[in-house]
Amino acid sequence: MRVFVTGGTGHSGSFIIPELIAAGHEVTGLARSDTAAAALTALGATVRRGGLEDLDELGEAAAASDGVVHVAHRQDLLPTGGMSAVAAAELPIMHAYGEALAGTGKPLVVAGSIGSPGNLGRPIVEEDPALPSGDEHKGTLRARNAVERAVIDLAERGIRSSVVRIANIVHDTTDNAGFLPLLIALAKEKGFAGHPGDGTNLWNAVHVRDLASLFRLALEKGPAGSYWHAVEDGGVSFREIAEAIGSRLDLPVVSIPADELMTPGYFGFLANIATQSYPASNLITRRTLGWEPNQPGLLTDLDNGHYFPAVTAPVHDDVATLEDFVRGGEGALAMVDENAVWREAESLPWGGEWRGPDGFARLTREIDVLAELTARGHEIVRAGDVVELRLDAVFTSRKSGRQLPMTVVEHYRVHDGKIYGADAFYKDTQAVNDLVENG
C-alpha cells in the first residue's frame, strides 16, 4: 500500500514507519519543519510538508494514499487548553479524512487510549465502546473519546476505520517522555517510590515495537469499525511498578493515602491517572489480527539499562552550567552535545526537532529571521531531572516592529557540564504565529 502517516517522528510513529516499510509498504509522512522532514527521510519515508491545521492538505494526502495511519495530535495545545483543545483540533481532521476516503473502503487507523471505555470493574475488551464525552468532561482525558467515536462512525461511510487503543505505558530503550520516565523522576524528586493506597490498581503496558506491528496489522486487515488493544501486560499492579522503580533506585516504597490531598501531593498532575485501574484484554485483537507480542514485558524492560543508567558522582553544578550557556559567548556552542535534541512546538514556524550544536545555531537563526527575541530577565531552577529556564521574553516583529511579551519555559537536559537539548513551552503559540505572519 501507499500509506500516509502523521506523527511519524514521534515515539510510536518512528517505529511504525520502519515496520510498514519492512512489510513492503510505501510510506509518506507529514512534516511541518525541515528537522521533521530530515527525520522522516532517515526512516525511509517520502516527505509531505504541512501541519495538522492544514485540513485541505491532509484530505489530499489521504485521497492520494491507499490507507492512513494517524498518530499525531496538537501537543502544543495541552499547556493552555488541555485535552479538550487537543480533541477539538482533531475532530476536523477526522472529518477531512472522512470526506477524502468516503466510499473507498480504504483503511484509516487512528491512535486511541486504553482508558476510553472507563473503569468497568473488569478487564476492558475490544467490544467496549469509548464513553461519550460532553461539556462536563472538558479538560479530562475523556474529552478525546469524541475523536475515537468519530473514527468508528466513519465505518458507516464506507471507510475501513479502526482505533488502536494504546496502553498506559509504551516502553523501550528510546522512551524519554512516557509515564515510566515521569514516575522515575517523581521517585528521585521525592526520595521514595510511591503508589496510591494499597497499590492494587492495575496498569497495562506494551513495547513500542509490538505497538508498531499492531498498527500495521490493523491497516492491512482490520475490519471496519473496530477497536484494537495494544496491550501486552494487561494488568500490572501499581505497587509492582513502584517496587521495581524503588529497587532499581535503592529508594523505599511508600503507600500514598488515596485522598484528594495526599495523592496530588505526590503525583501532581498525574494523580487522577495514577489512582485509576486499567485492566485490559487483548484476546480479540490477537485472534482477529494474529497479533502476537514478542518483545520484553514491562518489568523485564525496566532492566534494559535505559531507564536506570549507571550513576556517577556529579562533578558539575547543572544550574551553573546552564547559566554559563545562557550567558553565551564564544564557548557556548561547545557546551552542546553533538546528539543534543531541541524540541519546539510543531505549530510554530520554527517547530520540530533540531539536533546538535549546528541545529541549535540554525534554530536561533530561523527565529531571528522572523522575530527579534530579547529576554528582559530569566530564572534557572532545578526541576527534577531537568533544569528549568524561565524566560521573561519579548518577541519583536521583523515586519512591523510590534512587540509581544511572552513567558517561555524551557526544560534543559544538563549533565556533567554538557547541554543535551531542551523542550520549549510557550504561553501562547498562536500569538507568536500571528506576530510572525501578520506583523
Coordinates of N, CA and C in Angstrom, one line a residue, residues 257-340:
P257 N -1.6 7.8 50.8 CA -3.1 7.7 51.0 C -3.8 8.3 49.8
A258 N -4.8 7.5 49.4 CA -5.5 7.9 48.1 C -6.7 8.8 48.5
D259 N -6.3 10.1 48.8 CA -7.3 11.1 49.0 C -7.0 12.3 48.3
E260 N -7.9 13.3 48.3 CA -7.7 14.5 47.4 C -6.6 15.4 47.9
L261 N -6.0 15.1 49.0 CA -4.9 16.0 49.5 C -3.6 15.3 49.3
M262 N -3.5 14.0 49.7 CA -2.2 13.3 49.7 C -1.8 12.9 48.3
T263 N -2.7 12.3 47.5 CA -2.3 11.8 46.2 C -1.8 12.9 45.3
P264 N -2.5 14.0 45.1 CA -1.9 15.1 44.3 C -0.6 15.6 44.9
G265 N -0.4 15.5 46.2 CA 0.8 16.0 46.8 C 2.0 15.2 46.3
Y266 N 1.8 14.0 45.9 CA 3.0 13.2 45.4 C 2.9 13.1 43.9
F267 N 1.8 12.8 43.3 CA 1.7 12.6 41.9 C 1.5 13.8 41.0
G268 N 1.1 14.9 41.7 CA 0.8 16.1 40.9 C -0.3 16.0 39.9
F269 N 0.0 16.4 38.6 CA -1.0 16.3 37.6 C -1.3 14.9 37.1
L270 N -0.5 13.9 37.6 CA -0.7 12.5 37.2 C -1.7 11.9 38.2
A271 N -2.1 12.6 39.3 CA -2.9 12.0 40.4 C -4.1 11.2 39.9
N272 N -4.9 11.9 39.0 CA -6.2 11.3 38.6 C -5.9 10.0 37.8
I273 N -4.8 10.0 37.0 CA -4.5 8.8 36.2 C -3.9 7.7 37.1
A274 N -3.0 8.1 38.0 CA -2.3 7.1 38.8 C -3.2 6.3 39.7
T275 N -4.4 6.9 40.1 CA -5.3 6.2 41.0 C -6.3 5.3 40.4
Q276 N -6.3 5.4 39.1 CA -7.3 4.5 38.3 C -6.8 3.1 38.1
S277 N -7.7 2.2 37.8 CA -7.3 0.9 37.4 C -7.7 0.6 36.0
Y278 N -6.8 0.0 35.2 CA -7.0 -0.2 33.8 C -6.7 -1.6 33.3
P279 N -7.3 -2.6 33.9 CA -7.1 -4.0 33.4 C -7.6 -4.1 32.0
A280 N -6.9 -4.8 31.1 CA -7.4 -4.8 29.7 C -7.0 -6.2 29.1
S281 N -7.9 -6.6 28.2 CA -7.7 -7.9 27.5 C -7.2 -7.6 26.1
N282 N -6.4 -8.4 25.5 CA -6.1 -8.3 24.1 C -6.5 -9.5 23.3
L283 N -7.4 -10.3 23.8 CA -7.8 -11.6 23.2 C -8.3 -11.4 21.8
I284 N -9.3 -10.5 21.6 CA -9.9 -10.3 20.3 C -8.9 -9.8 19.3
T285 N -8.1 -8.9 19.8 CA -7.0 -8.4 18.9 C -6.1 -9.5 18.4
R286 N -5.7 -10.4 19.3 CA -4.8 -11.4 18.9 C -5.5 -12.4 17.9
R287 N -6.7 -12.8 18.3 CA -7.4 -13.8 17.5 C -7.8 -13.2 16.1
T288 N -8.2 -12.0 16.0 CA -8.7 -11.4 14.8 C -7.5 -11.0 13.8
L289 N -6.5 -10.4 14.4 CA -5.4 -9.9 13.5 C -4.2 -10.8 13.6
G290 N -4.1 -11.8 14.4 CA -2.9 -12.6 14.5 C -1.8 -11.9 15.2
W291 N -2.1 -10.9 16.0 CA -1.0 -10.2 16.7 C -0.5 -10.9 17.8
E292 N 0.8 -11.1 17.9 CA 1.5 -11.8 19.0 C 2.6 -11.0 19.5
P293 N 2.5 -10.3 20.6 CA 3.6 -9.5 21.2 C 4.7 -10.4 21.5
N294 N 5.9 -10.0 21.1 CA 7.1 -10.9 21.4 C 8.3 -10.1 22.0
Q295 N 8.1 -8.9 22.3 CA 9.1 -8.0 22.9 C 9.1 -8.2 24.5
P296 N 10.2 -7.7 25.1 CA 10.2 -7.8 26.6 C 9.0 -7.1 27.2
G297 N 8.5 -7.7 28.3 CA 7.4 -7.1 29.1 C 7.9 -5.9 29.9
L298 N 7.0 -5.2 30.6 CA 7.3 -4.0 31.3 C 8.3 -4.2 32.4
L299 N 8.1 -5.1 33.3 CA 9.1 -5.3 34.4 C 10.4 -5.8 33.9
T300 N 10.4 -6.6 32.8 CA 11.7 -7.0 32.3 C 12.4 -5.9 31.6
D301 N 11.7 -5.0 30.9 CA 12.3 -3.9 30.2 C 12.9 -2.8 31.1
L302 N 12.4 -2.8 32.3 CA 13.0 -1.9 33.3 C 14.5 -2.2 33.6
D303 N 14.9 -3.3 33.2 CA 16.3 -3.7 33.3 C 17.2 -3.5 32.1
N304 N 16.6 -2.7 31.1 CA 17.4 -2.6 29.9 C 18.5 -1.6 29.9
G305 N 18.7 -0.9 31.0 CA 19.8 0.0 31.2 C 19.5 1.4 30.7
H306 N 18.3 1.6 30.1 CA 18.0 2.9 29.6 C 17.3 3.7 30.7
Y307 N 16.4 3.1 31.4 CA 15.6 3.8 32.4 C 16.4 4.1 33.7
F308 N 17.4 3.3 33.9 CA 18.3 3.5 35.1 C 19.7 3.4 34.7
P309 N 20.3 4.4 34.0 CA 21.7 4.3 33.7 C 22.6 4.4 34.9
A310 N 23.8 3.9 34.7 CA 24.7 3.9 35.8 C 24.9 5.3 36.3
V311 N 24.9 5.5 37.7 CA 25.0 6.8 38.3 C 26.5 7.0 38.7
T312 N 27.0 8.1 38.3 CA 28.3 8.6 38.7 C 28.2 9.8 39.5
A313 N 29.2 10.0 40.4 CA 29.2 11.2 41.2 C 29.2 12.5 40.4
P314 N 28.3 13.4 40.6 CA 28.3 14.6 39.8 C 29.5 15.5 40.1
V315 N 30.1 16.0 39.0 CA 31.2 16.8 39.1 C 31.0 18.2 38.6
H316 N 29.7 18.5 38.2 CA 29.4 19.8 37.7 C 28.1 20.2 38.4
D317 N 27.9 21.5 38.6 CA 26.6 22.1 39.0 C 25.8 22.4 37.7
D318 N 24.7 21.6 37.5 CA 24.0 21.7 36.3 C 23.3 23.1 36.1
V319 N 22.9 23.7 37.3 CA 22.3 25.0 37.2 C 23.3 26.0 36.7
A320 N 24.5 25.9 37.3 CA 25.6 26.8 36.9 C 26.0 26.6 35.4
T321 N 26.0 25.3 35.0 CA 26.3 25.0 33.6 C 25.3 25.7 32.7
L322 N 24.0 25.7 33.0 CA 23.0 26.3 32.1 C 23.2 27.8 32.2
E323 N 23.5 28.3 33.4 CA 23.7 29.8 33.5 C 24.8 30.2 32.5
D324 N 25.9 29.5 32.5 CA 27.0 29.8 31.6 C 26.6 29.7 30.1
F325 N 25.8 28.7 29.8 CA 25.3 28.6 28.5 C 24.4 29.7 28.0
V326 N 23.5 30.2 29.0 CA 22.6 31.2 28.7 C 23.4 32.6 28.5
R327 N 24.4 32.7 29.3 CA 25.2 34.0 29.1 C 25.9 34.0 27.7
G328 N 26.1 32.9 27.1 CA 26.6 32.8 25.8 C 28.1 33.0 25.7
G329 N 28.5 33.7 24.6 CA 29.9 33.8 24.4 C 30.4 32.8 23.4
E330 N 31.7 32.9 23.1 CA 32.3 32.0 22.1 C 32.2 30.5 22.4
G331 N 32.3 30.2 23.7 CA 32.3 28.8 24.1 C 31.0 28.2 24.3
A332 N 29.8 28.9 24.1 CA 28.5 28.4 24.4 C 28.2 27.1 23.5
L333 N 28.4 27.2 22.2 CA 28.1 26.0 21.4 C 28.9 24.8 21.7
A334 N 30.1 25.0 22.2 CA 31.0 23.9 22.6 C 30.4 23.1 23.8
M335 N 29.5 23.7 24.5 CA 28.9 23.1 25.6 C 27.8 22.1 25.2
V336 N 27.4 22.2 23.9 CA 26.2 21.4 23.4 C 26.7 20.1 22.9
D337 N 26.1 19.0 23.4 CA 26.5 17.7 22.9 C 26.1 17.5 21.5
E338 N 26.9 16.7 20.7 CA 26.6 16.5 19.3 C 25.3 15.8 19.0
N339 N 24.7 15.1 20.0 CA 23.5 14.4 19.8 C 22.3 15.1 20.6
A340 N 22.5 16.4 21.0 CA 21.5 17.1 21.7 C 20.3 17.3 20.8

